[in-house]
Short mmCIF file of C-alpha atoms in Angstrom, two decimals:
data_model
loop_
_atom_site.label_atom_id
_atom_site.label_comp_id
_atom_site.label_asym_id
_atom_site.label_seq_id
_atom_site.Cartn_x
_atom_site.Cartn_y
_atom_site.Cartn_z
CA MET A 1 0.00 0.00 0.00
CA GLU A 2 1.86 3.02 -1.35
CA GLU A 3 5.17 1.48 -0.40
CA GLN A 4 4.18 1.38 3.27
CA GLY A 5 6.86 -1.18 3.91
CA LYS A 6 9.54 1.27 2.86
CA GLN A 7 8.04 3.83 5.23
CA GLN A 8 8.11 1.50 8.23
CA GLU A 9 10.48 3.78 10.08
CA ILE A 10 12.21 6.76 8.54
CA GLU A 11 14.81 8.47 10.65
CA ILE A 12 15.80 11.79 9.12
CA GLU A 13 19.02 13.25 10.41
CA GLU A 14 18.36 16.61 11.98
CA VAL A 15 20.39 19.52 10.70
CA THR A 16 22.36 20.98 13.59
CA ALA A 17 22.62 24.48 12.17
CA GLN A 18 22.09 27.26 14.67
CA GLU A 19 18.78 28.29 13.11
CA ASN A 20 17.31 24.89 14.00
CA VAL A 21 18.04 25.23 17.71
CA ILE A 22 15.40 27.02 19.73
CA ALA A 23 17.03 30.03 21.36
CA VAL A 24 15.41 30.17 24.78
CA ARG A 25 17.24 33.38 25.70
CA ASP A 26 15.37 35.21 22.95
CA LEU A 27 12.02 34.27 24.50
CA VAL A 28 12.31 34.50 28.28
CA PRO A 29 13.40 37.36 30.55
CA MET A 30 17.19 37.75 30.51
CA ARG A 31 17.60 37.06 34.21
CA ALA A 32 15.64 33.82 33.92
CA ALA A 33 17.56 32.74 30.82
CA MET A 34 20.85 32.98 32.72
CA ASP A 35 19.61 30.28 35.11
CA ASP A 36 16.78 28.40 33.47
CA SER A 37 16.71 25.41 35.82
CA MET A 38 13.11 24.20 35.74
CA GLU A 39 13.37 22.86 39.29
CA ARG A 40 14.57 26.20 40.67
CA ILE A 41 12.03 28.14 38.66
CA ALA A 42 9.21 25.84 39.79
CA ASP A 43 9.97 26.77 43.40
CA MET A 44 9.22 30.39 42.54
CA LYS A 45 5.61 30.31 41.34
CA ASP A 46 5.38 33.81 39.90
CA GLN A 47 8.73 33.62 38.11
CA PHE A 48 7.92 30.14 36.83
CA SER A 49 4.72 31.40 35.19
CA GLN A 50 6.51 34.41 33.71
CA THR A 51 9.35 32.25 32.35
CA ILE A 52 7.45 29.29 30.93
CA ASP A 53 4.57 31.29 29.43
CA PRO A 54 6.39 32.57 26.30
CA ILE A 55 7.76 29.08 25.64
CA LEU A 56 4.31 27.51 25.74
CA ARG A 57 2.86 30.35 23.66
CA MET A 58 5.49 29.70 20.99
CA TYR A 59 4.61 25.98 20.90
CA ASN A 60 0.92 26.87 20.80
CA ALA A 61 1.65 29.12 17.80
CA ALA A 62 3.42 26.20 16.06
CA MET A 63 0.47 23.93 16.82
CA CYS A 64 -1.99 26.49 15.43
CA ALA A 65 0.16 27.02 12.30
CA THR A 66 0.26 23.26 11.64
CA THR A 67 -3.47 22.91 12.26
CA ALA A 68 -4.07 25.73 9.76
CA ARG A 69 -2.10 23.80 7.12
CA LEU A 70 -4.26 20.74 7.74
CA GLU A 71 -7.43 22.83 7.52
CA ILE A 72 -6.25 24.16 4.16
CA ILE A 73 -6.00 20.55 2.95
CA GLU A 74 -9.56 19.98 4.20
CA ASP A 75 -10.81 23.10 2.44
CA GLU A 76 -9.17 22.10 -0.84
CA PHE A 77 -11.02 18.77 -0.90
CA LYS A 78 -14.31 20.47 -0.06
CA TYR A 79 -13.75 23.01 -2.84
CA ARG A 80 -13.02 20.23 -5.33
CA LYS A 81 -16.14 18.40 -4.08
CA LEU A 82 -14.06 15.37 -3.14
CA ARG A 83 -14.32 13.20 -0.05
CA CYS A 84 -12.22 14.85 2.66
CA PRO A 85 -9.41 12.59 3.98
CA ILE A 86 -9.56 14.23 7.44
CA HIS A 87 -12.39 13.27 9.78
CA HIS A 88 -11.31 15.48 12.69
CA ILE A 89 -8.26 17.05 14.34
CA ASP A 90 -7.36 17.11 18.04
CA THR A 91 -4.59 19.20 19.60
CA ARG A 92 -2.72 19.00 22.89
CA LEU A 93 -0.10 21.21 24.56
CA LYS A 94 2.01 19.61 27.30
CA SER A 95 1.86 21.23 30.72
CA ALA A 96 5.00 22.49 32.46
CA LYS A 97 4.68 19.65 34.98
CA SER A 98 4.51 17.06 32.18
CA ILE A 99 7.55 18.58 30.45
CA LEU A 100 9.55 18.41 33.67
CA GLY A 101 8.53 14.78 34.20
CA LYS A 102 9.68 13.84 30.70
CA LEU A 103 13.05 15.54 31.22
CA GLN A 104 13.52 13.49 34.39
CA LYS A 105 12.47 10.28 32.62
CA LYS A 106 14.97 10.92 29.82
CA ASP A 107 17.68 11.83 32.36
CA LEU A 108 18.20 15.23 30.70
CA ASP A 109 19.20 18.54 32.23
CA LEU A 110 16.18 20.07 33.94
CA THR A 111 16.34 23.29 31.94
CA LEU A 112 14.11 25.05 29.46
CA SER A 113 16.84 24.82 26.83
CA ALA A 114 17.02 21.02 27.23
CA ALA A 115 13.23 20.80 27.02
CA CYS A 116 12.94 22.87 23.84
CA ASN A 117 15.73 21.07 22.00
CA ASN A 118 15.18 17.47 23.14
CA ILE A 119 11.45 17.00 23.70
CA TYR A 120 9.59 16.99 20.39
CA ASP A 121 6.02 16.39 21.58
CA ILE A 122 5.42 19.52 23.65
CA ALA A 123 2.96 20.46 20.89
CA GLY A 124 0.94 17.50 19.66
CA ILE A 125 -1.68 17.07 16.95
CA ARG A 126 -3.82 14.01 16.28
CA VAL A 127 -5.26 13.75 12.78
CA VAL A 128 -8.05 11.17 12.52
CA CYS A 129 -8.92 9.87 9.05
CA SER A 130 -11.59 7.56 7.69
CA TYR A 131 -9.36 5.17 5.73
CA ILE A 132 -5.80 3.89 5.91
CA LYS A 133 -4.97 5.42 2.52
CA ASP A 134 -6.00 8.84 3.89
CA VAL A 135 -3.28 8.59 6.53
CA TYR A 136 -0.58 8.31 3.87
CA LEU A 137 -2.20 11.03 1.77
CA ILE A 138 -1.91 13.48 4.69
CA ARG A 139 1.68 12.38 5.29
CA ASP A 140 2.59 13.00 1.66
CA ARG A 141 0.87 16.41 1.59
CA LEU A 142 2.88 17.55 4.61
CA MET A 143 6.14 16.18 3.23
CA ALA A 144 5.55 18.10 -0.01
CA GLN A 145 5.58 21.46 1.81
CA ASP A 146 9.13 22.71 1.38
CA ASP A 147 9.13 25.04 4.38
CA ILE A 148 8.44 22.17 6.78
CA MET A 149 11.43 20.21 8.07
CA ILE A 150 10.74 16.48 8.53
CA ILE A 151 12.59 15.21 11.60
CA GLN A 152 11.21 11.71 12.02
CA ILE A 153 8.55 9.36 10.67
CA LYS A 154 7.58 6.11 12.38
CA ASP A 155 5.01 3.84 10.76
CA TYR A 156 3.20 1.85 13.44
CA ILE A 157 0.47 0.95 10.95
CA GLU A 158 2.62 -1.30 8.80
CA THR A 159 4.59 -2.44 11.85
CA PRO A 160 2.42 -2.05 14.97
CA LYS A 161 3.79 -1.80 18.48
CA GLU A 162 3.98 -4.93 20.61
CA ASN A 163 0.63 -4.18 22.26
CA GLY A 164 -1.16 -3.81 18.90
CA TYR A 165 -1.07 0.01 18.74
CA ARG A 166 -1.27 1.37 15.18
CA SER A 167 -0.68 4.95 14.01
CA LEU A 168 1.66 6.97 11.84
CA HIS A 169 3.88 9.31 13.86
CA MET A 170 5.62 12.34 12.38
CA VAL A 171 7.83 14.94 14.00
CA ILE A 172 8.15 18.12 11.96
CA ARG A 173 9.62 21.56 12.51
CA VAL A 174 7.33 24.44 11.54
CA PRO A 175 8.56 28.02 11.03
CA VAL A 176 7.06 30.36 13.61
CA TYR A 177 7.69 34.09 13.84
CA PHE A 178 7.49 34.82 17.55
CA MET A 179 8.97 37.66 19.61
CA ASN A 180 10.38 39.13 16.36
CA LYS A 181 12.42 36.01 15.66
CA LYS A 182 11.95 33.03 13.35
CA GLN A 183 12.05 29.74 15.24
CA LEU A 184 11.71 26.25 13.75
CA VAL A 185 9.47 24.69 16.38
CA PRO A 186 8.91 20.90 16.62
CA VAL A 187 5.38 19.51 16.48
CA GLU A 188 4.44 15.85 16.80
CA LEU A 189 1.63 14.49 14.62
CA GLN A 190 -0.18 11.22 15.15
CA ILE A 191 -2.15 10.31 12.03
CA ARG A 192 -4.53 7.38 12.35
CA THR A 193 -7.92 6.06 11.31
CA LEU A 194 -11.15 6.24 13.31
CA ALA A 195 -10.86 2.55 14.15
CA MET A 196 -7.24 2.90 15.28
CA ASP A 197 -8.21 5.89 17.41
CA LEU A 198 -11.05 3.94 19.02
CA TRP A 199 -8.71 1.02 19.82
CA ALA A 200 -6.12 3.36 21.33
CA SER A 201 -8.74 5.05 23.52
CA LEU A 202 -10.18 1.76 24.77
CA GLU A 203 -6.72 0.25 25.32
CA HIS A 204 -5.78 3.27 27.43
CA ASP A 205 -9.01 2.93 29.43
CA ILE A 206 -8.48 -0.80 30.07
CA LYS A 207 -4.82 -0.25 31.00
CA TYR A 208 -5.76 2.54 33.42
CA LYS A 209 -8.49 0.44 35.08
CA CYS A 210 -6.13 -2.52 35.49
CA LEU A 211 -3.56 -0.25 37.13
CA TYR A 212 -6.09 1.61 39.30
CA GLN A 213 -7.89 -1.55 40.45
CA ALA A 214 -4.66 -3.55 40.86
CA GLU A 215 -6.04 -6.03 38.32
CA THR A 216 -3.66 -8.97 37.82
CA GLU A 217 -5.28 -10.40 34.68
CA ASP A 218 -3.25 -9.81 31.52
CA PHE A 219 -5.30 -8.63 28.53
CA SER A 220 -2.33 -8.02 26.21
CA GLU A 221 -3.07 -10.92 23.84
CA GLU A 222 -6.75 -10.00 23.61
CA LEU A 223 -5.85 -6.39 22.83
CA LYS A 224 -3.43 -7.47 20.09
CA GLU A 225 -6.10 -9.71 18.60
CA CYS A 226 -8.63 -6.86 18.63
CA SER A 227 -6.10 -4.65 16.85
CA ARG A 228 -5.55 -7.32 14.18
CA LEU A 229 -9.28 -7.84 13.61
CA ILE A 230 -9.90 -4.09 13.38
CA TYR A 231 -7.11 -3.72 10.82
CA GLU A 232 -8.49 -6.58 8.70
CA ALA A 233 -11.96 -5.01 8.81
CA GLU A 234 -10.50 -1.64 7.77
CA GLU A 235 -8.73 -3.21 4.79
CA LYS A 236 -11.97 -4.89 3.63
CA MET A 237 -13.94 -1.65 3.94
CA GLU A 238 -11.22 0.20 2.06
CA ILE A 239 -11.52 -2.29 -0.81
CA MET A 240 -15.28 -1.66 -0.87
CA ASN A 241 -14.69 2.08 -0.91
CA ARG A 242 -12.23 1.84 -3.82
CA THR A 243 -14.77 -0.24 -5.74
CA LEU A 244 -17.42 2.44 -5.26
CA GLU A 245 -15.02 5.23 -6.26
CA ALA A 246 -13.85 3.42 -9.41
#
C-alpha cells in the first residue's frame, strides 16, 4: 500500500545548524535565561509562570500554524467536491509539569533549553482519518511542503507496536515568527484512522483500570487480537470504498 513497507520507520538526520536550535534566551526574561533550571524556577511560582509562558505560547503558535495547514487541505477537498481525507483534528499542549517529568524520565538537564531542544512532543496534533490510505495522503501532503522540516517518521500501521497500537507518527519543525524572531518549532503528529483511534482510547481505558484496580489479569493478547481484527476489517472496507469510487 503506497510502499508502506519502505516507510516503516524513517529516521531523518536533523540539521544541527544554529537556526534549528530554539534560542530560549530570545524568549524569556534575561535574568531567567541565565539560570533556566526548571526545578529552581518551579519553586518560585510567579517567576515560573513568567518564564514558561512565552515558551508555551510559541509551541501553541506552532500547533496552530500546523493545524491551519491541515485545515487548508480539508478546504481544498471540499472546494473540489471530493471526499475529505480528514475526519477530525485534536490538539494538545504539554503542561510544564509534564515537560519536567519527561526531562527526568529521559535523564536530561532540567532546563528550558534542554526541554525545547530534546522533547519533540510539547505540541501534539492528532489527525483522525476515515481510511488507511488517507493517513498516507496526509503524510505526503505535509512532506511536499518545502518550508516544513521532517525530523522523524515512524510507521506503526505497517509495523504495529507490541501491544497492537497502530498509528503513523511524524515529528516536523514548523517556522514560527514569535517575539520578532523566526524559530523552527517541533510539532508531533499522530495520524490514524477512526478505528485505530477507538482502539487506542479503549486500550488506554483498560490499562488505566487494570492499574487503578490492581487487576492482575493480563489482557495483552486479547488487545493485540482486537487490533488485528480491526485492521483486517479496515482493509476490507477500504476495498469496498475503492470499488465504489472506481
